Short mmCIF file of C-alpha atoms and ligand atoms in Angstrom, two decimals:
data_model
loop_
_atom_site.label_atom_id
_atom_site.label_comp_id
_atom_site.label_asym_id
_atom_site.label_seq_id
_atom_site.Cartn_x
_atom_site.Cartn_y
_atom_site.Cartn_z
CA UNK A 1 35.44 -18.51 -31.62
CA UNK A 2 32.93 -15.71 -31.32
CA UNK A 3 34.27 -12.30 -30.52
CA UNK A 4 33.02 -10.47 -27.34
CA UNK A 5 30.22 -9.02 -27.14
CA UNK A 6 29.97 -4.88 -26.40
CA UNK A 7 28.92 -4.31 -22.81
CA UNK A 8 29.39 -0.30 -23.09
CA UNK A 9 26.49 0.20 -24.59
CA UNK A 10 23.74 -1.92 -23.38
CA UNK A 11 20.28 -0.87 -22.04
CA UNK A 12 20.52 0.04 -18.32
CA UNK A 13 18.18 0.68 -16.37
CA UNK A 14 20.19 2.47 -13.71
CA UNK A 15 21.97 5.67 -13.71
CA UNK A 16 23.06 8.04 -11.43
CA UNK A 17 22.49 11.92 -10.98
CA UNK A 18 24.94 13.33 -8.66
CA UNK A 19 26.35 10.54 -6.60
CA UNK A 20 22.50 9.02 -5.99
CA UNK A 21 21.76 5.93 -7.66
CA UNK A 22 18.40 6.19 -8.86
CA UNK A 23 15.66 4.38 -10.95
CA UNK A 24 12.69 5.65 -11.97
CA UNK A 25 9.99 5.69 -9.37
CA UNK A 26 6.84 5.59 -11.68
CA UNK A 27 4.29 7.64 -9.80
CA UNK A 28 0.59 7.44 -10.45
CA UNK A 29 -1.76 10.20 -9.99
CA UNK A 30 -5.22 8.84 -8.74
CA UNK A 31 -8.75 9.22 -7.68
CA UNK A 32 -11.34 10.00 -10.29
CA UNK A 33 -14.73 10.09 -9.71
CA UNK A 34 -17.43 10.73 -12.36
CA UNK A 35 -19.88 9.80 -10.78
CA UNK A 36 -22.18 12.99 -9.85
CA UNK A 37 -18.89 14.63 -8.63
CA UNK A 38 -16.14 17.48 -10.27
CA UNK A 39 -12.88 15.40 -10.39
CA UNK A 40 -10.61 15.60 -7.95
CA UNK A 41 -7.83 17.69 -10.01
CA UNK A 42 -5.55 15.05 -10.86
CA UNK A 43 -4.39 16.67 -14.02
CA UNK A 44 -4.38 20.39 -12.39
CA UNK A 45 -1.72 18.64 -9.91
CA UNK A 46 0.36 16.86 -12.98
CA UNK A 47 0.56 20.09 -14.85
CA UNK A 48 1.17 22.18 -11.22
CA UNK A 49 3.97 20.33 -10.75
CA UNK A 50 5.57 20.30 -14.25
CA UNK A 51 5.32 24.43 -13.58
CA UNK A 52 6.86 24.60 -10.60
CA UNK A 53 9.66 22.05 -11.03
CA UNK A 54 10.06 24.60 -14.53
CA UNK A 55 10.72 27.13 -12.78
CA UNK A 56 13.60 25.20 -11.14
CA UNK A 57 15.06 23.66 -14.56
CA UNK A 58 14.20 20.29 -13.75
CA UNK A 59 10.95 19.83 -15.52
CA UNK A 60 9.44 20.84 -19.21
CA UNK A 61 6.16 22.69 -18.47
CA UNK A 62 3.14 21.16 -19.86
CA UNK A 63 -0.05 22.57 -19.51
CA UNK A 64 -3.39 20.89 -18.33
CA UNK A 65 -3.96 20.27 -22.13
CA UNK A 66 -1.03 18.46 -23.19
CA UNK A 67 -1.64 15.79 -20.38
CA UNK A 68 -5.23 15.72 -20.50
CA UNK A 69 -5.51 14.30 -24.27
CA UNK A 70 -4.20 11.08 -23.15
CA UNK A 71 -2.84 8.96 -26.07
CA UNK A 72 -4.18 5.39 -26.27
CA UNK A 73 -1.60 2.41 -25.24
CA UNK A 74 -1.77 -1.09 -26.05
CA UNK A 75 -0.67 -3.72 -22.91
CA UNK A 76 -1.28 -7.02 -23.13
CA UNK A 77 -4.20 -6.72 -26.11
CA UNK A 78 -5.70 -3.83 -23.63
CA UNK A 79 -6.42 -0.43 -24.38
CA UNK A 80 -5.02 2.25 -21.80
CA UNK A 81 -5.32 6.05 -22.03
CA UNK A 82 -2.31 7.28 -20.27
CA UNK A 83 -0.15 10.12 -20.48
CA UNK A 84 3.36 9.98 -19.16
CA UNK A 85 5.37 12.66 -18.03
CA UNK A 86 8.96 13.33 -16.37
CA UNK A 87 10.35 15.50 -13.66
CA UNK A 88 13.55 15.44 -11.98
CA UNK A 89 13.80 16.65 -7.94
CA UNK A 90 17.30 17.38 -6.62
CA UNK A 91 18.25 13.77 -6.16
CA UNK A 92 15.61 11.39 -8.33
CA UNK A 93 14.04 10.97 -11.73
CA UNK A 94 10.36 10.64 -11.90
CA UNK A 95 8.02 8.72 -14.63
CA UNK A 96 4.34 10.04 -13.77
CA UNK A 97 1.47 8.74 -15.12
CA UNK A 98 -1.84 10.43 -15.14
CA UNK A 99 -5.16 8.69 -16.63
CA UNK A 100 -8.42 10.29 -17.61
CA UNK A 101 -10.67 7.57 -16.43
CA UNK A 102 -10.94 5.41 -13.19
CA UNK A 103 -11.15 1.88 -15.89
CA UNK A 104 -8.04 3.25 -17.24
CA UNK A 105 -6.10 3.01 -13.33
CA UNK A 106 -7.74 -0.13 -13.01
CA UNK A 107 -6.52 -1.56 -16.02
CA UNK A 108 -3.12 -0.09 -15.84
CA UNK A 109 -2.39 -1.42 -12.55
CA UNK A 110 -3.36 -5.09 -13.27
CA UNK A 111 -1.74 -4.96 -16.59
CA UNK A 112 1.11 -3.52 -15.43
CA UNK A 113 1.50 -1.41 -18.83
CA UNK A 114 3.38 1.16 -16.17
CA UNK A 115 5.47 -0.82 -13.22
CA UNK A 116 4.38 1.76 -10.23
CA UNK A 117 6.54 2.21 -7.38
CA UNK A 118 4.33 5.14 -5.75
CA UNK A 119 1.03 6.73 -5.89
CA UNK A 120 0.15 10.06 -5.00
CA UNK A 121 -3.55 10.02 -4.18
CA UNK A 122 -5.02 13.33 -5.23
CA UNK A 123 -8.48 13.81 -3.21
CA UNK A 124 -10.73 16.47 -3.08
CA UNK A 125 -11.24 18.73 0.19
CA UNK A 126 -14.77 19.69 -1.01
CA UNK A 127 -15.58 15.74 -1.82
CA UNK A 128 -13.73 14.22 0.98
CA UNK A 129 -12.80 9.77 0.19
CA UNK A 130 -14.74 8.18 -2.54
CA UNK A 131 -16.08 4.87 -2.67
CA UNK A 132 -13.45 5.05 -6.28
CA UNK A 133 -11.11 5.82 -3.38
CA UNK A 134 -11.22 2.99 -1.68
CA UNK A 135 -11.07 0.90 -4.92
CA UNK A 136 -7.61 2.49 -5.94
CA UNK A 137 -5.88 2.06 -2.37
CA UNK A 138 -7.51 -1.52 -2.68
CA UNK A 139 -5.80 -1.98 -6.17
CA UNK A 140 -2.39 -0.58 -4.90
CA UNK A 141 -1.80 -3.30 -2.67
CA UNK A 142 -2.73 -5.99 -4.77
CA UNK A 143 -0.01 -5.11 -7.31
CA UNK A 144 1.87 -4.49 -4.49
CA UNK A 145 2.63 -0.83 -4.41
CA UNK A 146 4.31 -0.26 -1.46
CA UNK A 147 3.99 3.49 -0.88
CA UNK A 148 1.17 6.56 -0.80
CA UNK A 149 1.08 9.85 -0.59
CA UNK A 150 -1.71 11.81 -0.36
CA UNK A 151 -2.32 15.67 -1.99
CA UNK A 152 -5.44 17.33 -0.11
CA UNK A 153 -6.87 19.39 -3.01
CA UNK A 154 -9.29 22.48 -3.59
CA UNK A 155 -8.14 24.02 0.25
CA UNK A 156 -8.96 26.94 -1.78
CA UNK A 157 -12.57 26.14 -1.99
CA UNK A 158 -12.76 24.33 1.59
CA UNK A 159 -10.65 26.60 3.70
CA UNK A 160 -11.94 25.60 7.00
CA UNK A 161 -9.23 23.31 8.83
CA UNK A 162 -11.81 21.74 10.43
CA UNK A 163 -13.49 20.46 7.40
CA UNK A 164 -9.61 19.33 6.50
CA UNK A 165 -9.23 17.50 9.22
CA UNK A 166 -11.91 15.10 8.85
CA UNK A 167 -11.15 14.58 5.59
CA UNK A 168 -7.54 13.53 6.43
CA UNK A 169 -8.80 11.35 9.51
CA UNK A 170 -11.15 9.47 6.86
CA UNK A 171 -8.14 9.29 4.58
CA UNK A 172 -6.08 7.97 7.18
CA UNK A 173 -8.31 5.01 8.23
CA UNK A 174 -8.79 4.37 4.70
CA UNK A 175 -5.20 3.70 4.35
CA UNK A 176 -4.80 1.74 7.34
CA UNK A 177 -7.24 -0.53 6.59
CA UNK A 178 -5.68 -1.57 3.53
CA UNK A 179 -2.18 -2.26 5.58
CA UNK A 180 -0.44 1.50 4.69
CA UNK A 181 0.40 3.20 7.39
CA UNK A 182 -2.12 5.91 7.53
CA UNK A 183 -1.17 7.20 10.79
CA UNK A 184 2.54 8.02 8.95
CA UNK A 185 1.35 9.29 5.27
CA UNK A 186 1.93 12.28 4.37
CA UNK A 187 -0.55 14.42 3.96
CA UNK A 188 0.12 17.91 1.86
CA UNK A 189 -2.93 20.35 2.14
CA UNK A 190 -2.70 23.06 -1.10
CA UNK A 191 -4.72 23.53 -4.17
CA UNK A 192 -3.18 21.87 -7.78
CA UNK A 193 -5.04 25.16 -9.16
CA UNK A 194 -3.66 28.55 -7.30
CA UNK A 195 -0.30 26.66 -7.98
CA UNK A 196 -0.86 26.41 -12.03
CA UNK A 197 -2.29 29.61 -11.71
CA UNK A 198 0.24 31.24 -9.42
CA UNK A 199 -2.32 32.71 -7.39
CA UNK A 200 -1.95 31.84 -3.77
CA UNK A 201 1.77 31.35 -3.01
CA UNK A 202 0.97 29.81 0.33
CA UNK A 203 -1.71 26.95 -0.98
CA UNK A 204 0.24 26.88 -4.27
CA UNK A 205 4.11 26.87 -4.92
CA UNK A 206 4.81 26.01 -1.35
CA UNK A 207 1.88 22.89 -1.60
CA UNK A 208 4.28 21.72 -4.71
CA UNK A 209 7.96 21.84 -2.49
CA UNK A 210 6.58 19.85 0.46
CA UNK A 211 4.99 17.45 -1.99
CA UNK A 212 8.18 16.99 -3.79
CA UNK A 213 10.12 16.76 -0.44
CA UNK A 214 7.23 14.04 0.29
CA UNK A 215 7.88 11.87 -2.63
CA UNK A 216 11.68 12.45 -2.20
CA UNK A 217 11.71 11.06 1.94
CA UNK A 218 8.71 8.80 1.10
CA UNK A 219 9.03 6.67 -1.99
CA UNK A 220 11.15 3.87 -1.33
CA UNK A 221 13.27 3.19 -4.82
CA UNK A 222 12.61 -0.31 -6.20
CA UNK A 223 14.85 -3.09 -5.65
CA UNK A 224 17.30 -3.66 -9.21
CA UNK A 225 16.36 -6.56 -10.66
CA UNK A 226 19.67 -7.31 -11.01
CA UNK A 227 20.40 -7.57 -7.19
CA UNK A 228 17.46 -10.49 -7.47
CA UNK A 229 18.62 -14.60 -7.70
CA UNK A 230 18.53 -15.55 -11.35
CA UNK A 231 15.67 -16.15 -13.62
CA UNK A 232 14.42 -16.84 -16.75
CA UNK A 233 11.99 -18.35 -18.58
CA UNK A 234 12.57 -20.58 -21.26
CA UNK A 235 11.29 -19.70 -25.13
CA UNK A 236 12.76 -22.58 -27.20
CA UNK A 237 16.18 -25.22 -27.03
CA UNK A 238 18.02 -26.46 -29.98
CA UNK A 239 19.97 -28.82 -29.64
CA UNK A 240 24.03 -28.11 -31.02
CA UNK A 241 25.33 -31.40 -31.76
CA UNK A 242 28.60 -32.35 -30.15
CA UNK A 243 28.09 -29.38 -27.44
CA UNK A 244 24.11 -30.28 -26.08
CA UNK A 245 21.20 -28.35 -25.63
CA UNK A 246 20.84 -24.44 -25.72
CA UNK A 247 17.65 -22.65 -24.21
CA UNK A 248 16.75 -19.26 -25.28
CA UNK A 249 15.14 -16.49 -23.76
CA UNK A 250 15.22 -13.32 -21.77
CA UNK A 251 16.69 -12.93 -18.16
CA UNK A 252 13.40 -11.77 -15.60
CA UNK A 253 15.96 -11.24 -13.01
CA UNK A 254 19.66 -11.54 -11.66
CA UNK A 255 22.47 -12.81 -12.71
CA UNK A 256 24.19 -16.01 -14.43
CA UNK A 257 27.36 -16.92 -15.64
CA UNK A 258 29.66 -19.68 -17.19
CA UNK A 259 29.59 -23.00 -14.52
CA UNK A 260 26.85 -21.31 -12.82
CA UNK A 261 24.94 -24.22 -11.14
CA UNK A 262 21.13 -23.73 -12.50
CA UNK A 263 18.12 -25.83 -11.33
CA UNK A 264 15.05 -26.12 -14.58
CA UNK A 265 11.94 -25.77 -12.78
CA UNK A 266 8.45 -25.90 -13.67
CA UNK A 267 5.80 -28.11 -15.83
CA UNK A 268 7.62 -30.94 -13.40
CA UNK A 269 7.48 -31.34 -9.71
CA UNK A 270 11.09 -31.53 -9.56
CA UNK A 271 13.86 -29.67 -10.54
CA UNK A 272 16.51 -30.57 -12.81
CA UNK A 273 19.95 -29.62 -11.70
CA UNK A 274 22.86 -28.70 -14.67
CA UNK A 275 25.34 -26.45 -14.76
CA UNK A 276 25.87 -23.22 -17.50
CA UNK A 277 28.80 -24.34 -19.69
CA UNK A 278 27.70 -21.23 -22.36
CA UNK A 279 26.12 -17.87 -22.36
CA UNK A 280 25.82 -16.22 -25.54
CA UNK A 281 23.52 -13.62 -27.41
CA UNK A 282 23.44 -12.78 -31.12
CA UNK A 283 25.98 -14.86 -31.76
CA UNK A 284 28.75 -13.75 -29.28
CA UNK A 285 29.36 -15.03 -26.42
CA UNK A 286 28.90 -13.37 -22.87
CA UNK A 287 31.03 -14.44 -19.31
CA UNK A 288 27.94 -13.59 -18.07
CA UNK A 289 23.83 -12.69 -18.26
CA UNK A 290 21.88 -10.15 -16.86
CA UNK A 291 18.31 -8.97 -15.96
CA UNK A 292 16.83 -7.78 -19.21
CA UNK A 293 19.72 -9.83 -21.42
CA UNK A 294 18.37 -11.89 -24.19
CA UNK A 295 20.54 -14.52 -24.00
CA UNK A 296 20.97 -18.53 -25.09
CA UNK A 297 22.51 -20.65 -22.64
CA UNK A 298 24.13 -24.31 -23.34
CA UNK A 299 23.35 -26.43 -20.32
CA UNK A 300 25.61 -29.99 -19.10
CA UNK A 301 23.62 -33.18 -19.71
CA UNK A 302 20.37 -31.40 -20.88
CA UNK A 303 18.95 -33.41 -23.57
CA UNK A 304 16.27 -30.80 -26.23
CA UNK A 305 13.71 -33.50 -25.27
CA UNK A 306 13.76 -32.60 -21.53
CA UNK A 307 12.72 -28.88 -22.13
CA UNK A 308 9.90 -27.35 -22.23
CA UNK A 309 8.84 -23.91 -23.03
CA UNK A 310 7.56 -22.42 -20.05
CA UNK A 311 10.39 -24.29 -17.82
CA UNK A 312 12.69 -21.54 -16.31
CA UNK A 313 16.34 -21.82 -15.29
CA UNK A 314 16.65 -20.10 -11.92
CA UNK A 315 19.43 -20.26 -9.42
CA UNK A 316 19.12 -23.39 -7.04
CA UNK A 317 16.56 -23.31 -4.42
CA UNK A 318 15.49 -19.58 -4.83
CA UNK A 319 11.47 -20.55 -6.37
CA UNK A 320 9.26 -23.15 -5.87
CA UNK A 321 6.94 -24.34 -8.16
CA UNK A 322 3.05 -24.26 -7.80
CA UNK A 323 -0.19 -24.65 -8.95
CA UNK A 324 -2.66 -22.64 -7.05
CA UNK A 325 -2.61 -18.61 -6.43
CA UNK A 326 -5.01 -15.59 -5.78
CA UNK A 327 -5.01 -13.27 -8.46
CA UNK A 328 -6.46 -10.14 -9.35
CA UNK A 329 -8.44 -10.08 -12.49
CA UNK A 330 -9.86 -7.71 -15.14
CA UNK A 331 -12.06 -9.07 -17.67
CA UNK A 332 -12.18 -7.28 -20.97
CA UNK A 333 -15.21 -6.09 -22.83
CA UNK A 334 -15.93 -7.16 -26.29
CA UNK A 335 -14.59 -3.84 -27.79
CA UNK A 336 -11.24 -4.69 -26.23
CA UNK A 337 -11.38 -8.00 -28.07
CA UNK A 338 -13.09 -9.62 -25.38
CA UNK A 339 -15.98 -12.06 -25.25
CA UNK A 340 -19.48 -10.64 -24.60
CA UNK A 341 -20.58 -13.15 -22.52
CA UNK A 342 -19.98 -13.91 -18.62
CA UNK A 343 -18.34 -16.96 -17.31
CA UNK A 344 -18.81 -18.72 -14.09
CA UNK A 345 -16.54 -20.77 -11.53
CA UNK A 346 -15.09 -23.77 -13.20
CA UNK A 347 -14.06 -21.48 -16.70
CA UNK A 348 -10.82 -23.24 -18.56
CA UNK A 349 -9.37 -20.75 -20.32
CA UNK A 350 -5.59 -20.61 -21.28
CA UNK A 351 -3.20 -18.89 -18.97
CA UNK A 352 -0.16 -17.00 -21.10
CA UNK A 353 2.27 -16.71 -18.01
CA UNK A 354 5.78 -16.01 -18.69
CA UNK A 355 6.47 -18.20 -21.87
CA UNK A 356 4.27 -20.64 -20.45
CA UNK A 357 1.03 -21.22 -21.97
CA UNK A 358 -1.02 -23.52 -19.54
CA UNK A 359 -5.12 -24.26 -19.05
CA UNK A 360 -6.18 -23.02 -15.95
CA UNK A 361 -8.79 -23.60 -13.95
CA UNK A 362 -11.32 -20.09 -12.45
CA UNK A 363 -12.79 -19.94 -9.55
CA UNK A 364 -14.71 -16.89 -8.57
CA UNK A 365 -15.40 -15.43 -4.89
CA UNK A 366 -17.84 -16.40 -2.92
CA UNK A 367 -21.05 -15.40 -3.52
CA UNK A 368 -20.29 -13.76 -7.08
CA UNK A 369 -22.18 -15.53 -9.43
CA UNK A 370 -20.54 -15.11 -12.91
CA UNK A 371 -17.75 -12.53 -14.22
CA UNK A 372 -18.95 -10.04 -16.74
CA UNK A 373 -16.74 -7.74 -19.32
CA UNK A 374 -15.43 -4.82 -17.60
CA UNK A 375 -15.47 -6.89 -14.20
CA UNK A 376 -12.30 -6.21 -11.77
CA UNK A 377 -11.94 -8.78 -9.12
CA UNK A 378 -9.88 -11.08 -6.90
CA UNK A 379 -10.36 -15.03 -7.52
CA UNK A 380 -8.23 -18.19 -7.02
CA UNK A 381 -6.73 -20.12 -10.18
CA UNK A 382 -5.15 -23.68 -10.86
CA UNK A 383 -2.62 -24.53 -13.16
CA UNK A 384 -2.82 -27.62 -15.26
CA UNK A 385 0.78 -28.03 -14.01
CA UNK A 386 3.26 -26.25 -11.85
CA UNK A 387 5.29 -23.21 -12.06
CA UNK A 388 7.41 -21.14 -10.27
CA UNK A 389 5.14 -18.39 -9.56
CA UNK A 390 5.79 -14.73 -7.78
CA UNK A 391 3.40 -11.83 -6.26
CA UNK A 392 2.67 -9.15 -8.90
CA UNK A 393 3.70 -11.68 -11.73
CA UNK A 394 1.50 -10.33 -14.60
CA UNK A 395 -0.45 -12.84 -16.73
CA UNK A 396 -3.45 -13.11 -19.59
CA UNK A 397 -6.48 -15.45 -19.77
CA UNK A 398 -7.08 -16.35 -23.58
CA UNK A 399 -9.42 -18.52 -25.40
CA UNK A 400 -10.17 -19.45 -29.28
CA UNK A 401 -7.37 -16.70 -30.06
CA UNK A 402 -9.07 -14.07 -27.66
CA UNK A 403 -7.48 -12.03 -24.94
CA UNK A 404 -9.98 -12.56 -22.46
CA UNK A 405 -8.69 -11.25 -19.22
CA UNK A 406 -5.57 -9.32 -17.93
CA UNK A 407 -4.34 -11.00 -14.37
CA UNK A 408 -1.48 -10.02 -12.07
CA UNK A 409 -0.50 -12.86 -8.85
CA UNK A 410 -1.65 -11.46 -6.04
CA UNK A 411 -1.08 -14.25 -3.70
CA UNK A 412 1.00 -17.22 -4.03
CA UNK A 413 -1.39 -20.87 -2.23
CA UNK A 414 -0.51 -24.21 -2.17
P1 LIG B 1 -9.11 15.08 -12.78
O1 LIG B 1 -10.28 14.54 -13.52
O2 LIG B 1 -8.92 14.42 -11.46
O3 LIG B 1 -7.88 15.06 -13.63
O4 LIG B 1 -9.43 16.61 -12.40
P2 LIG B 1 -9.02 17.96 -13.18
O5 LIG B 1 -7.59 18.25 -12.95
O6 LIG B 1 -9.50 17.88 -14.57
O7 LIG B 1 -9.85 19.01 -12.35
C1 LIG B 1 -11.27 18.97 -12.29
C2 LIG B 1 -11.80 20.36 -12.04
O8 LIG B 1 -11.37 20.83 -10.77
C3 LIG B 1 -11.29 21.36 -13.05
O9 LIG B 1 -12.33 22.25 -13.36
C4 LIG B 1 -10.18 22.08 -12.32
O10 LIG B 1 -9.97 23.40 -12.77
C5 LIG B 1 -10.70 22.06 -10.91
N1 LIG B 1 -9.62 22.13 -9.91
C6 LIG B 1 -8.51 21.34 -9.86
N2 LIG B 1 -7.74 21.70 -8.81
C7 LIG B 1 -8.37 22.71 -8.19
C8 LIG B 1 -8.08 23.50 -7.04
O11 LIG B 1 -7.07 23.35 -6.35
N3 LIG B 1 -8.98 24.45 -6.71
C9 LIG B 1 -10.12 24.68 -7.43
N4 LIG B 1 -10.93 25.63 -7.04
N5 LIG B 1 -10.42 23.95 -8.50
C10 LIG B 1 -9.58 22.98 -8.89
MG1 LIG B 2 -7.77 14.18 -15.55
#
């Protein structure tokens, strides 16, 4: 038999600092606006922090340069310039991501290159909400991130409070009508600048500790993936003569173990019920999967014929499977290996979802009239078949070997 396999050392995404569990709240810096405007000191605030979080030993300085020459990153055949930086607070780990351009955010958040638990939205007091604004809060809560903070920038060059306060009422209706609570957001009024400079104490240093403290009380940390029901989608099956049919691939989320009761879902309207007799991964065998495993599992009474790739084993009951859902999309332009031509309602691309690779069926939003490279918008798609399908699943539209358009599930129909 196969000898155990080593569970000390495996990738975790969990750790703890002091007795707090924490993952790693991936925070995205935002607003950019190029358009006739000075920017609204996104970096300044990403290198303002690093500084003063140095000064407490929890952060590696870097200076406006270092994050500003943003290194390209590849997600799903798209190019991203992103730069990725880490600070620690007394109790949590931070990822941070800043990007130079707004297309950058855009395609970030629909790609998912970064998973993004938080956003701190970095606006102007000179500029006040841009119509880029509105975009980016729009974005967040299609790819469902569920918290914003706000930094009120440049109170060194606006000073009045009066001229603050508007700004922060506009913010806060902004954010309400997008469904955050604008009313409860905090707010922090400072400048990114006097606090990388060390100029103004007040609109500086002390700016940076209540927006820490902000991100600390208001940044709710994801939920594990491991705490989820059990999924995962299926790659291949071979079938093992005298012991049946293993599937391979890599668990999305939860948990599974030997006699597990599993449904296989998708491609057919019904489910297949079996049971795990096997869990193994290079070669040893497991008592039990996890989120993030990759793992081959020998299923009771599965014959190879019966699976498909693209099926997923999930636990009983816990996902549906369907054909129709809203989705956010961003069409690439040819120099991202995208076509150069628009298409209308009615396109057929291919839809590379999970393992599954199914035709799907575009339908744009009323009154748009065809979808152009570069193009960012929300449309309804139908699968050739059904799947078991999730909000802020990430996806990608392909044709004749092209990557034609990043997607992420923004609404599950029937
Ligand atoms: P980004 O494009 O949003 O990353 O903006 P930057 O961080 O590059 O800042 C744009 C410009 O605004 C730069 O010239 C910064 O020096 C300036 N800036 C940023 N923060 C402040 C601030 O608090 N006060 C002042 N006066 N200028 C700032
Ligand atoms: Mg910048």
């Amino acid at each position: 038999s196969f000898a155990k396999f080593d569970r000390s050392k495996p990738h975790l995404n969990v750790g703890t600092i002091g007795n707090t569990p924490f993952t790693l709240p991936l925070l995205f810096i935002f607003n950019n606006n190029k358009i006739g405007h000075i920017d609204h000191g996104k970096t300044t605030l990403t290198a303002a922090i690093t500084k003063y979080l140095a000064t407490k030993g929890s952060a590696e300085f870097k200076d406006y340069h270092d994050i500003d020459k943003a290194p390209e990153e590849k997600a799903r055949g798209i190019t991203i310039n992103a730069t990725t930086i880490e600070y620690e607070s007394q109790n949590r780990h931070y990822g941070h991501v800043d990007c130079p351009g707004h297309a950058d955010y855009v395609k970030n958040m629909i790609t998912g290159a970064a998973r993004m638990d938080g956003g701190i939205l970095v606006v102007s007091a000179a500029d006040g909400a841009m119509p880029q604004t509105r975009e980016h809060i729009l974005l967040c809560r299609q790819v469902g991130v569920k918290n914003i903070i706000v930094f009120l920038n440049k109170c060194d060059v606006v000073t009045d409070p009066e001229m603050h306060e508007l700004v922060e009422l506009e913010i806060r209706e902004l954010l309400n009508s997008y469904q955050y609570n604008g009313d409860t957001t905090p707010i922090i009024k400072g400048s990114a600048l006097c606090a990388l400079n060390g100029t103004d104490p007040e609109l500086g240093e002390k700016a940076m500790e209540q927006l820490i403290e902000a991100l600390d009380n208001n940044i709710d940390i994801p939920e594990r993936e491991m705490d989820k029901p059990f999924l995962m989608s299926i790659d291949s099956s071979v079938n093992i003569p005298g012991r049946g049919t293993v599937v391979t691939g890599t668990i999305e989320h939860g948990r599974c173990k030997i006699n597990d009761n599993v449904e296989m879902i998708g491609i057919r309207r019904k489910p297949q019920q079996t049971t795990i007799t096997g869990i193994e991964t290079f070669n040893k065998q497991l008592d039990f999967g996890e989120s993030g495993d990759n793992v081959g599992v020998l299923l009771r009474g599965v014959t190879k014929e019966q699976v498909k790739r693209g099926m997923c084993l999930s636990k009983p009951g816990s996902m549906d499977v369907r054909r129709n859902f809203q989705a956010q999309l961003y069409i690439l332009k040819p120099d991202e290996g995208g076509r150069s031509k628009p298409f209308f309602t009615g396109y057929r691309p291919q839809c590379f979802l999970r393992t599954a690779d199914v035709a799907v069926d575009v339908t744009l939003p009323e009154g748009m009239q065809m979808a152009l490279p570069g193009d960012n918008f929300t449309c309804t798609m139908k699968l050739n078949y059904p799947l078991p399908l999730q909000d802020m699943l990430r996806f990608a539209l392909r044709e004749g070997g092209k990557t034609v358009a990043a997607g992420v599930i923004t609404k599950c129909l029937e």
